[in-house]
Coordinates of C-alpha atoms in Angstrom, one line a residue:
Chain N
M29 CA -146.9 49.5 -35.3
S30 CA -146.4 46.4 -37.3
L31 CA -143.0 44.9 -37.7
D32 CA -141.6 43.9 -41.1
L33 CA -139.6 40.8 -41.8
A34 CA -136.4 42.7 -42.6
T35 CA -136.5 44.5 -39.3
T36 CA -137.2 41.3 -37.4
R37 CA -134.2 39.7 -39.2
R38 CA -132.0 42.7 -38.2
I39 CA -133.1 42.5 -34.6
A40 CA -132.4 38.8 -34.5
K41 CA -128.9 39.4 -35.9
L42 CA -128.2 42.2 -33.4
A43 CA -129.3 39.8 -30.6
R44 CA -127.2 36.9 -32.0
I45 CA -130.2 34.7 -31.5
G46 CA -129.9 32.7 -34.7
L47 CA -133.5 32.2 -35.9
N48 CA -134.3 30.2 -39.0
D49 CA -136.8 31.5 -41.5
Q50 CA -139.8 29.8 -39.9
E51 CA -138.9 31.1 -36.5
L52 CA -138.4 34.6 -37.9
E53 CA -141.9 34.7 -39.3
A54 CA -143.3 33.5 -36.0
A55 CA -141.3 36.1 -34.1
Q56 CA -142.5 38.8 -36.5
A57 CA -146.1 37.9 -35.8
E58 CA -145.6 37.6 -32.0
L59 CA -143.6 40.8 -31.6
G60 CA -146.1 42.6 -33.8
G61 CA -148.8 41.5 -31.5
I62 CA -147.0 42.7 -28.4
L63 CA -146.1 46.0 -30.1
G64 CA -149.8 46.5 -31.0
W65 CA -150.8 46.0 -27.4
I66 CA -148.1 48.4 -26.2
E67 CA -149.6 51.2 -28.4
I68 CA -151.9 51.9 -25.5
L69 CA -149.0 53.9 -24.1
N70 CA -149.5 56.5 -26.9
E71 CA -152.5 57.8 -24.8
V72 CA -150.1 59.0 -22.1
D73 CA -148.9 62.6 -22.1
V74 CA -145.3 62.5 -20.9
E75 CA -144.4 66.0 -21.8
G76 CA -142.0 67.3 -19.2
V77 CA -141.9 64.0 -17.2
P78 CA -138.4 62.9 -16.3
P79 CA -137.5 59.3 -17.1
M80 CA -137.2 57.0 -14.1
V81 CA -133.7 55.5 -14.3
G82 CA -133.2 52.7 -11.9
T83 CA -135.3 53.3 -8.8
D84 CA -133.3 55.9 -6.9
M85 CA -133.6 53.9 -3.7
A86 CA -129.9 54.0 -3.0
S87 CA -127.4 56.8 -3.9
L88 CA -124.2 55.7 -5.5
R89 CA -121.4 55.3 -3.0
Q90 CA -117.7 55.9 -3.3
R91 CA -115.1 53.7 -1.8
E92 CA -111.3 53.7 -1.5
D93 CA -109.7 52.9 -4.8
V94 CA -108.1 49.7 -3.7
V95 CA -108.0 46.1 -4.8
T96 CA -110.7 44.1 -2.9
D97 CA -110.7 40.9 -4.7
G98 CA -108.6 38.9 -7.3
D99 CA -106.2 36.1 -7.9
R100 CA -109.1 33.8 -8.7
A101 CA -108.1 32.6 -12.2
A102 CA -109.0 29.0 -11.4
D103 CA -112.5 29.9 -10.1
I104 CA -113.1 32.1 -13.1
L105 CA -112.1 29.4 -15.6
S106 CA -113.9 26.6 -13.8
N107 CA -117.0 26.9 -15.9
A108 CA -115.3 27.5 -19.3
P109 CA -117.0 25.5 -22.0
D110 CA -113.6 25.2 -23.7
R111 CA -110.1 26.4 -22.7
V112 CA -106.5 26.0 -23.3
G113 CA -104.4 26.4 -20.2
P114 CA -105.4 29.7 -18.5
F115 CA -107.2 30.9 -21.6
F116 CA -110.8 30.9 -22.9
T117 CA -111.0 29.7 -26.5
V118 CA -113.2 30.8 -29.3
P119 CA -113.4 29.7 -33.0
K120 CA -110.6 31.2 -35.1
V121 CA -111.3 34.9 -35.9
V122 CA -108.3 35.8 -38.0
E123 CA -107.2 33.5 -40.9
Chain Y
M29 CA -146.0 16.1 12.0
L30 CA -142.7 17.9 11.4
T31 CA -143.5 18.8 7.8
N32 CA -146.6 20.8 8.9
L33 CA -144.8 23.1 11.3
S34 CA -144.2 26.8 10.7
I35 CA -140.7 28.1 10.9
S36 CA -141.4 29.9 14.2
A37 CA -143.0 26.7 15.7
A38 CA -140.0 24.6 14.5
A39 CA -137.5 27.0 15.9
N40 CA -139.2 26.7 19.3
G41 CA -139.5 22.9 19.0
L42 CA -135.8 22.6 18.2
R43 CA -134.9 24.8 21.2
R44 CA -137.1 22.8 23.6
G45 CA -135.6 19.6 22.4
D46 CA -138.9 18.2 21.1
F47 CA -137.0 17.0 18.0
T48 CA -133.6 17.4 16.5
A49 CA -132.5 19.2 13.4
V50 CA -131.5 15.8 11.9
E51 CA -135.1 14.5 12.4
L52 CA -136.5 17.7 10.9
I53 CA -134.3 17.6 7.9
D54 CA -134.8 13.8 7.4
A55 CA -138.6 14.3 7.5
H56 CA -138.4 16.8 4.7
L57 CA -135.9 14.9 2.6
S58 CA -138.1 11.8 2.8
A59 CA -141.2 13.8 1.8
I60 CA -139.2 15.2 -1.1
E61 CA -138.4 11.7 -2.2
T62 CA -142.1 10.8 -2.3
L63 CA -143.5 14.0 -3.7
N64 CA -140.9 15.6 -6.0
P65 CA -141.2 13.1 -8.8
K66 CA -144.8 14.2 -9.1
L67 CA -144.5 18.0 -8.3
N68 CA -141.0 18.6 -10.0
A69 CA -140.6 21.5 -7.5
Y70 CA -136.9 20.9 -7.0
I71 CA -134.4 20.8 -9.9
T72 CA -131.5 19.7 -7.6
V73 CA -131.9 18.1 -4.2
T74 CA -128.8 18.4 -1.9
A75 CA -129.6 15.6 0.5
E76 CA -126.1 14.8 1.6
E77 CA -125.2 18.4 2.3
A78 CA -128.5 19.0 4.1
R79 CA -127.9 16.0 6.4
A80 CA -124.4 17.2 7.2
A81 CA -125.7 20.7 7.9
A82 CA -128.4 19.3 10.2
V83 CA -125.8 17.5 12.3
Q84 CA -123.9 20.8 12.6
A85 CA -127.2 22.6 13.5
D86 CA -127.9 20.2 16.3
Q87 CA -124.4 21.0 17.8
T88 CA -125.0 24.7 17.5
L89 CA -128.4 24.3 19.1
S90 CA -127.1 22.3 22.1
A91 CA -124.3 25.0 22.6
G92 CA -127.1 27.6 23.1
D93 CA -127.6 31.0 21.5
A94 CA -128.2 29.6 18.0
P95 CA -129.3 32.0 15.3
I96 CA -133.0 32.1 14.5
L97 CA -133.0 29.8 11.4
T98 CA -130.7 27.1 12.8
G99 CA -131.8 23.8 11.5
I100 CA -134.7 25.2 9.5
P101 CA -135.1 23.4 6.1
L102 CA -135.4 25.9 3.1
G103 CA -135.7 25.6 -0.6
I104 CA -133.6 28.0 -2.7
K105 CA -134.9 29.2 -6.1
D106 CA -132.4 28.0 -8.7
L107 CA -131.6 31.6 -9.6
F108 CA -129.5 32.2 -6.5
C109 CA -125.9 31.2 -7.0
T110 CA -124.9 28.5 -4.5
K111 CA -121.2 27.7 -4.1
G112 CA -120.4 24.3 -5.5
V113 CA -124.0 23.5 -6.2
K114 CA -125.3 23.6 -9.8
T115 CA -127.3 26.7 -10.5
T116 CA -129.3 26.5 -13.8
A117 CA -131.9 29.4 -13.9
A118 CA -134.0 26.5 -15.4
S119 CA -132.2 27.1 -18.7
R120 CA -130.3 24.8 -20.9
I121 CA -127.6 27.4 -21.4
L122 CA -126.7 27.0 -17.7
D123 CA -127.4 23.3 -17.4
N124 CA -123.9 22.6 -16.1
F125 CA -123.1 25.8 -14.3
V126 CA -121.5 25.4 -10.9
P127 CA -121.0 28.8 -9.2
P128 CA -117.6 29.2 -7.5
Y129 CA -119.3 31.7 -5.1
E130 CA -122.4 32.1 -2.9
S131 CA -125.0 34.8 -3.4
T132 CA -125.3 37.4 -0.7
V133 CA -128.9 36.4 0.2
T134 CA -128.1 32.7 0.5
S135 CA -124.9 33.6 2.5
K136 CA -127.0 35.5 5.0
L137 CA -129.5 32.7 5.3
L138 CA -126.6 30.2 5.9
E139 CA -125.2 32.6 8.6
S140 CA -128.6 32.5 10.2
G141 CA -128.3 28.7 10.4
A142 CA -130.7 27.7 7.6
V143 CA -130.3 24.3 6.0
F144 CA -130.8 24.2 2.2
L145 CA -132.7 21.2 0.9
G146 CA -132.0 22.0 -2.7
K147 CA -132.6 24.3 -5.7
T148 CA -136.2 24.9 -6.7
N149 CA -137.7 25.0 -10.2
L150 CA -138.7 28.2 -11.9
D151 CA -139.6 29.7 -15.3
E152 CA -136.5 29.9 -17.4
F153 CA -134.5 32.9 -16.2
A154 CA -137.5 33.8 -14.1
M155 CA -139.5 34.8 -17.3
G156 CA -143.0 33.4 -17.0
S157 CA -146.1 33.3 -14.9
A158 CA -146.9 29.6 -14.9
N159 CA -143.6 27.7 -14.6
L160 CA -144.2 26.3 -18.0
T161 CA -141.0 27.6 -19.6
S162 CA -138.5 25.7 -17.4
H163 CA -135.9 23.6 -19.2
A164 CA -136.3 21.2 -16.2
G165 CA -140.0 20.7 -17.1
P166 CA -143.2 22.2 -15.6
V167 CA -144.0 22.3 -11.9
E168 CA -147.3 20.9 -10.8
N169 CA -149.4 22.9 -8.3
P170 CA -150.0 20.7 -5.2
W171 CA -153.6 21.9 -5.2
H172 CA -156.2 20.3 -7.5
R173 CA -159.8 21.4 -8.3
T174 CA -162.3 19.6 -6.2
N175 CA -163.0 16.1 -7.8
D176 CA -160.6 16.8 -10.7
S177 CA -157.1 15.5 -10.9
A178 CA -156.0 17.7 -13.8
A179 CA -152.5 19.2 -13.2
L180 CA -152.6 22.9 -12.5
V181 CA -149.8 25.4 -12.8
P182 CA -148.2 26.8 -9.6
G183 CA -147.8 30.3 -11.0
G184 CA -144.4 31.7 -11.8
S185 CA -141.7 32.4 -11.9
S186 CA -141.0 31.2 -8.4
G187 CA -143.4 28.2 -9.0
G188 CA -141.1 25.5 -7.6
S189 CA -140.6 27.5 -4.4
A190 CA -144.3 28.1 -4.0
A191 CA -145.2 24.4 -4.7
A192 CA -142.5 23.1 -2.3
V193 CA -143.7 25.4 0.6
A194 CA -147.4 24.6 0.0
A195 CA -146.7 20.8 -0.1
G196 CA -144.6 20.8 3.0
I197 CA -141.4 19.8 1.2
A198 CA -139.7 23.0 2.4
M199 CA -140.6 25.0 5.5
G200 CA -139.9 28.2 3.6
A201 CA -138.2 29.1 0.3
T202 CA -136.5 32.0 -1.4
G203 CA -138.2 33.6 -4.4
T204 CA -137.4 36.5 -6.7
D205 CA -139.9 39.0 -8.0
T206 CA -139.5 41.1 -11.1
G207 CA -143.2 41.7 -12.0
G208 CA -145.0 39.4 -9.6
S209 CA -142.9 36.3 -9.5
I210 CA -143.1 35.9 -5.7
R211 CA -146.7 37.1 -5.1
Q212 CA -148.6 35.5 -8.0
P213 CA -147.3 31.9 -7.3
A214 CA -147.8 32.4 -3.6
A215 CA -151.5 33.2 -4.4
Y216 CA -151.8 30.3 -6.7
C217 CA -150.4 27.9 -4.1
G218 CA -152.1 29.3 -1.0
I219 CA -149.0 30.6 0.8
V220 CA -147.5 33.9 1.8
G221 CA -145.1 35.6 -0.5
L222 CA -143.4 38.9 0.2
K223 CA -141.6 41.1 -2.3
P224 CA -139.6 43.6 -0.3
T225 CA -138.7 47.2 -1.3
Y226 CA -136.3 47.3 -4.2
G227 CA -132.9 47.6 -2.6
R228 CA -133.9 45.8 0.7
C229 CA -132.1 42.6 -0.3
S230 CA -128.8 42.4 -2.2
R231 CA -129.0 41.2 -5.8
W232 CA -125.4 40.1 -5.8
G233 CA -125.1 36.5 -6.9
T234 CA -128.7 36.3 -8.1
I235 CA -128.8 35.6 -11.8
A236 CA -130.1 38.9 -13.3
F237 CA -133.3 39.2 -15.4
A238 CA -134.3 42.9 -15.1
S239 CA -131.9 44.7 -12.8
S240 CA -134.1 47.7 -11.9
L241 CA -136.9 45.4 -10.9
D242 CA -135.5 42.1 -9.5
Q243 CA -135.9 41.7 -5.8
A244 CA -135.5 38.6 -3.6
G245 CA -138.0 37.8 -0.9
P246 CA -139.4 35.0 1.3
M247 CA -142.1 32.5 0.5
T248 CA -143.6 30.8 3.6
R249 CA -146.8 29.4 5.1
T250 CA -147.3 32.2 7.7
V251 CA -146.8 36.0 7.8
E252 CA -144.6 35.7 10.8
D253 CA -142.4 33.2 9.0
A254 CA -142.0 35.6 6.1
A255 CA -141.0 38.3 8.6
I256 CA -138.4 36.0 10.2
M257 CA -136.9 35.0 6.8
L258 CA -136.9 38.6 5.5
G259 CA -135.0 39.7 8.6
A260 CA -132.3 37.1 7.7
M261 CA -132.2 37.9 4.0
A262 CA -132.2 41.7 4.1
G263 CA -129.4 44.2 4.7
F264 CA -126.7 46.4 3.2
D265 CA -124.3 44.8 0.8
P266 CA -121.4 46.8 -0.7
K267 CA -121.3 44.4 -3.6
D268 CA -124.7 45.7 -4.9
S269 CA -124.7 49.4 -5.6
T270 CA -128.5 49.5 -5.6
C271 CA -128.7 47.8 -2.2
S272 CA -129.9 50.2 0.6
D273 CA -128.0 50.8 3.8
Q274 CA -131.3 51.5 5.7
A275 CA -131.3 49.7 9.0
V276 CA -133.2 46.3 9.0
P277 CA -136.0 46.6 11.6
D278 CA -137.5 43.8 13.7
F279 CA -140.0 42.6 11.1
R280 CA -141.3 39.9 13.3
A281 CA -142.3 42.4 16.0
A282 CA -144.5 44.1 13.3
T283 CA -146.8 41.0 13.3
K284 CA -148.0 42.0 16.7
R285 CA -148.8 45.6 15.9
S286 CA -152.3 47.0 16.4
L287 CA -154.0 48.3 13.3
K288 CA -156.1 50.9 15.1
G289 CA -156.3 54.0 12.9
L290 CA -154.3 52.5 10.0
R291 CA -155.5 54.0 6.7
V292 CA -156.0 51.3 4.0
G293 CA -156.4 52.5 0.4
I294 CA -158.6 50.7 -2.1
P295 CA -157.4 51.7 -5.6
A296 CA -160.4 52.2 -7.9
E297 CA -158.4 51.3 -11.0
Y298 CA -157.8 47.7 -9.8
R299 CA -161.6 47.1 -10.3
A300 CA -160.7 46.2 -13.8
E301 CA -163.4 45.3 -16.3
G302 CA -164.0 41.6 -16.3
M303 CA -162.9 41.0 -12.7
S304 CA -164.7 37.9 -11.7
A305 CA -167.4 38.2 -9.1
E306 CA -165.5 35.7 -6.9
I307 CA -162.3 37.9 -6.8
Q308 CA -164.4 40.9 -6.1
A309 CA -166.1 39.2 -3.2
V310 CA -162.8 38.1 -1.7
W311 CA -161.5 41.6 -2.0
Q312 CA -164.6 43.0 -0.3
Q313 CA -164.1 40.4 2.4
G314 CA -160.6 41.6 3.0
I315 CA -161.8 45.2 3.2
D316 CA -164.3 44.2 5.9
W317 CA -161.7 42.2 7.8
L318 CA -159.3 45.2 7.9
R319 CA -162.2 47.5 8.9
D320 CA -163.1 45.2 11.7
A321 CA -159.4 45.2 12.8
G322 CA -159.7 49.0 13.4
C323 CA -158.5 50.3 10.0
E324 CA -160.0 53.2 8.2
I325 CA -160.9 52.3 4.6
V326 CA -160.2 55.0 2.0
D327 CA -160.8 55.1 -1.7
V328 CA -157.7 56.1 -3.7
S329 CA -156.8 56.5 -7.3
L330 CA -153.7 55.2 -9.1
P331 CA -154.5 56.7 -12.5
H332 CA -151.7 55.1 -14.5
T333 CA -152.5 51.5 -13.4
K334 CA -153.7 50.5 -16.8
Y335 CA -150.4 51.4 -18.4
G336 CA -148.3 49.3 -15.9
L337 CA -148.2 46.1 -17.8
A338 CA -147.4 47.5 -21.2
T339 CA -144.6 49.7 -19.6
Y340 CA -143.3 46.6 -17.9
Y341 CA -143.1 44.7 -21.2
I342 CA -140.8 47.4 -22.6
I343 CA -138.6 47.9 -19.6
A344 CA -138.2 44.3 -18.4
P345 CA -137.3 42.9 -21.9
A346 CA -134.9 45.8 -22.5
E347 CA -133.0 45.0 -19.3
C348 CA -133.2 41.3 -20.0
S349 CA -131.7 41.7 -23.5
S350 CA -128.8 43.6 -22.0
N351 CA -128.3 41.2 -19.0
L352 CA -128.5 38.1 -21.1
A353 CA -125.9 39.3 -23.6
R354 CA -123.3 37.6 -21.3
Y355 CA -124.4 34.1 -22.3
D356 CA -122.3 33.7 -25.4
G357 CA -120.7 30.3 -24.9
V358 CA -117.3 31.7 -24.1
R359 CA -116.7 32.0 -20.3
F360 CA -119.4 29.8 -18.8
G361 CA -122.5 27.9 -19.8
E362 CA -123.2 25.6 -22.7
R363 CA -121.5 26.2 -26.0
V364 CA -122.9 25.0 -29.3
A365 CA -120.1 24.9 -31.9
G366 CA -120.1 27.0 -35.1
K367 CA -117.7 27.6 -37.9
S368 CA -117.1 31.3 -37.1
L369 CA -117.3 33.2 -33.8
D370 CA -120.6 34.8 -34.9
E371 CA -122.0 31.4 -35.8
M372 CA -120.9 30.0 -32.5
Y373 CA -122.7 32.8 -30.6
E374 CA -125.9 32.3 -32.7
N375 CA -126.0 28.6 -32.3
T376 CA -125.2 28.8 -28.6
R377 CA -127.9 31.4 -27.9
H378 CA -130.5 29.8 -30.2
D379 CA -130.2 26.3 -28.7
G380 CA -129.4 27.5 -25.2
F381 CA -132.4 29.7 -24.6
G382 CA -136.1 28.6 -24.7
E383 CA -138.8 30.3 -26.7
E384 CA -140.0 32.8 -24.1
V385 CA -136.5 33.9 -23.3
R386 CA -135.7 34.4 -27.0
R387 CA -138.9 36.4 -27.4
R388 CA -138.0 38.8 -24.6
I389 CA -134.5 39.2 -25.8
L390 CA -135.8 40.1 -29.3
M391 CA -138.4 42.5 -27.8
G392 CA -135.7 44.1 -25.6
T393 CA -133.2 44.4 -28.5
Y394 CA -135.9 46.0 -30.6
V395 CA -137.0 48.7 -28.1
L396 CA -133.3 49.6 -27.4
S397 CA -132.3 49.7 -31.1
A398 CA -131.4 52.9 -33.0
G399 CA -134.6 54.7 -34.1
Y400 CA -136.9 53.0 -31.6
Y401 CA -135.2 53.8 -28.3
D402 CA -137.0 57.2 -27.7
A403 CA -140.4 55.9 -28.9
Y404 CA -140.4 52.9 -26.6
Y405 CA -137.7 52.7 -24.0
L406 CA -137.4 56.4 -23.0
K407 CA -141.2 56.7 -23.1
A408 CA -141.6 53.7 -20.9
Q409 CA -139.2 55.2 -18.4
K410 CA -141.2 58.4 -18.3
I411 CA -144.4 56.5 -17.7
R412 CA -142.7 54.6 -15.0
T413 CA -142.1 57.9 -13.3
L414 CA -145.8 58.6 -13.5
I415 CA -146.7 55.1 -12.1
R416 CA -144.3 55.6 -9.1
R417 CA -145.8 59.1 -8.6
D418 CA -149.3 57.5 -8.4
F419 CA -148.1 55.5 -5.4
T420 CA -146.2 58.3 -3.7
N421 CA -149.4 60.5 -4.0
A422 CA -151.6 57.7 -2.7
F423 CA -149.3 57.1 0.3
E424 CA -149.6 60.8 1.3
N425 CA -153.2 59.9 2.3
V426 CA -153.0 56.1 3.3
D427 CA -150.6 53.8 5.0
V428 CA -151.1 50.6 2.9
L429 CA -153.1 49.5 -0.2
L430 CA -155.2 46.4 -0.4
T431 CA -155.9 44.7 -3.8
P432 CA -156.3 41.1 -5.2
T433 CA -153.0 39.5 -6.0
A434 CA -154.0 37.9 -9.3
P435 CA -157.1 38.1 -11.6
T436 CA -157.8 34.3 -11.4
A437 CA -157.0 31.2 -9.4
A438 CA -154.4 28.7 -10.7
F439 CA -155.2 27.3 -14.2
G440 CA -154.5 24.0 -15.9
Q441 CA -151.1 23.1 -17.4
N442 CA -152.9 22.5 -20.6
E443 CA -155.0 25.7 -20.5
K444 CA -152.1 27.9 -21.3
P445 CA -153.1 30.8 -23.6
S446 CA -151.4 30.6 -27.0
D447 CA -151.1 34.4 -27.1
P448 CA -148.2 35.7 -25.1
V449 CA -150.1 38.9 -24.2
Q450 CA -152.9 36.8 -22.6
M451 CA -150.2 35.1 -20.4
Y452 CA -148.7 38.4 -19.4
L453 CA -152.1 39.6 -18.0
N454 CA -151.6 37.3 -15.0
D455 CA -149.3 39.9 -13.6
I456 CA -151.7 42.9 -14.0
F457 CA -152.1 43.5 -10.3
T458 CA -148.5 42.8 -9.3
V459 CA -146.6 44.7 -11.9
P460 CA -147.4 48.3 -10.7
A461 CA -145.8 47.8 -7.3
S462 CA -142.7 46.3 -9.0
M463 CA -142.5 49.3 -11.3
A464 CA -142.6 51.7 -8.3
G465 CA -140.2 49.6 -6.2
V466 CA -142.5 49.5 -3.2
P467 CA -142.9 46.4 -1.0
A468 CA -145.9 44.1 -1.5
M469 CA -147.1 40.8 0.0
S470 CA -149.7 38.2 -1.0
V471 CA -151.6 36.5 1.8
P472 CA -153.8 33.5 1.2
V473 CA -157.3 34.1 2.4
S474 CA -159.9 31.7 1.0
L475 CA -160.7 29.0 -1.5
D476 CA -162.8 29.6 -4.6
S477 CA -165.8 27.6 -5.7
Q478 CA -163.5 25.0 -7.3
G479 CA -161.5 24.6 -4.1
L480 CA -158.4 26.6 -5.2
P481 CA -156.7 29.2 -3.0
L482 CA -157.0 32.9 -3.6
G483 CA -154.7 35.6 -2.2
L484 CA -155.0 39.3 -1.4
Q485 CA -152.1 41.8 -1.9
L486 CA -151.0 44.5 0.5
I487 CA -148.7 47.2 -0.9
G488 CA -146.7 49.6 1.4
R489 CA -144.5 52.7 1.2
H490 CA -140.8 52.3 0.3
F491 CA -139.0 50.6 3.1
D492 CA -142.2 50.2 5.2
E493 CA -142.5 46.4 5.0
E494 CA -143.5 46.6 8.7
T495 CA -146.9 48.0 7.9
V496 CA -147.4 45.5 5.1
I497 CA -146.5 42.7 7.6
A498 CA -148.8 44.1 10.3
A499 CA -151.7 44.4 8.0
G500 CA -150.9 40.9 6.5
A501 CA -150.9 39.4 10.0
A502 CA -154.3 40.9 10.7
L503 CA -155.7 39.5 7.4
E504 CA -154.2 36.1 8.1
K505 CA -155.8 36.1 11.6
A506 CA -159.2 37.1 10.3
A507 CA -159.1 34.7 7.3
A508 CA -158.0 31.8 9.5
F509 CA -156.9 30.1 6.2
T510 CA -155.9 26.6 7.3
A511 CA -156.7 24.6 4.1
R512 CA -153.8 22.5 2.7
P513 CA -153.4 21.0 -0.7
N514 CA -154.2 17.3 -1.5
L515 CA -150.6 16.7 -2.6
R516 CA -148.7 17.3 0.6
A517 CA -146.1 15.6 2.8
G518 CA -147.7 12.7 4.7
A519 CA -151.1 12.9 2.8
V520 CA -150.4 12.0 -0.8
A521 CA -153.8 11.9 -2.6

């Protein structure tokens, strides 16, 4: 299946990856190539086959509903690219 | 020479008092100083911390009853979070990231007494097969072709770890394997690389690429060393819900097992068209060695092998696009300013991620997006079931599988294919075991006609690393592979 430019643009927007026009065209060609290669999977009959979700190697466990960690605001903020006091900051969202 | 020793020999030497941990660590740090500017195997060298840890290790050793890895110098792939030590995933977006916590795997290694020399280079976010996508620059393979000084790739993504171990600037190293990222670089660099069963080692604190595939494992110069390191890395961790609570066996003891009567499967589908005569010959040699060691050789079929790679390139990017959504320039990592919040996200992610990472995020976003999810992602998950079934069926009849690790030896840094799909084909023999979650190991067995190492892969049942290790030890013994690269500690060519 080939990929059109509008779809590529929509995907790039969904991924918040910020491609310029030239990069979009390159991505369209590359993804188109990969998708073409993946078409080999159409040969496989998957009728009635359950999807493999995770690897089922460990069953989910339950634990007591108690606090096991916390009070680490300084650690959590230590890598913030920008902050004011104990807050992460972002560009103004509401005028 | 201290930088040539195996982990098991060094552990014995330290206990006999032949040398101290300080001497051992200093020998490695000075070799790093000489070789790393050329190899670029380490992104960060933690010399001061390593020297302090070595002093501590000598005290522990003299007190007696020191844990197995006490004083052993290891490299840590720069994908494992290390408390207070920069952890970059070889990405610009994490260039200044200093984790306030330690990953479970590295915590366990520290508890076993290991000394970390530094953080090893990798493909950005572990996405690549040649270590050419690192923001810290490419790693050079310490091996060269005979009479040719052209720089070759070390494989990837754990290329820095593989190069460091091969060159003797780490005695062992951690790697992570999502589709072959431990085994393929191990083969390219002539060392042992073991991907354990999915769930054997905790993923907590390891920067995520594709969560249903990522698994940490050891990279070493001997099979016994891999067994020792795996024993220290493995085990239940309540912080990773996919980590198994199966008991950790004595992996090292498995290296001494007899192979009498072991059934070794040879999957017909791995004889892919175009496999070079040289790789076929090495494979046949491996079959003969295991037969001589008392194994019974059995032809088996893994009918969905040819769909493994394409399935992988749906599932891995899908999980990658989801995992990497967290890098948005708000809570950690680099931020690139923008006028609005959306523009800040886009600028940050555009400039912060390299080309291959962006490609996989786009691919993953596409296969998960409305209208395409069923056709791609759900279908791939169903084929993954069939791939795993192939292995389960084969293992009803055999105990272990033997295949080549990679379709070629290492290639030149400037021979990189321009088509991404051609690059992905490097992982054709390693991806199926990742998809199934079964353990697999690459063992170096010989040199090709150009003087480059080639590896063979052993694949075992879920949680049966012991059989993989036993067969690996037999291959290692039969192959007697003792060649070392020209670029190595103490013998810089």
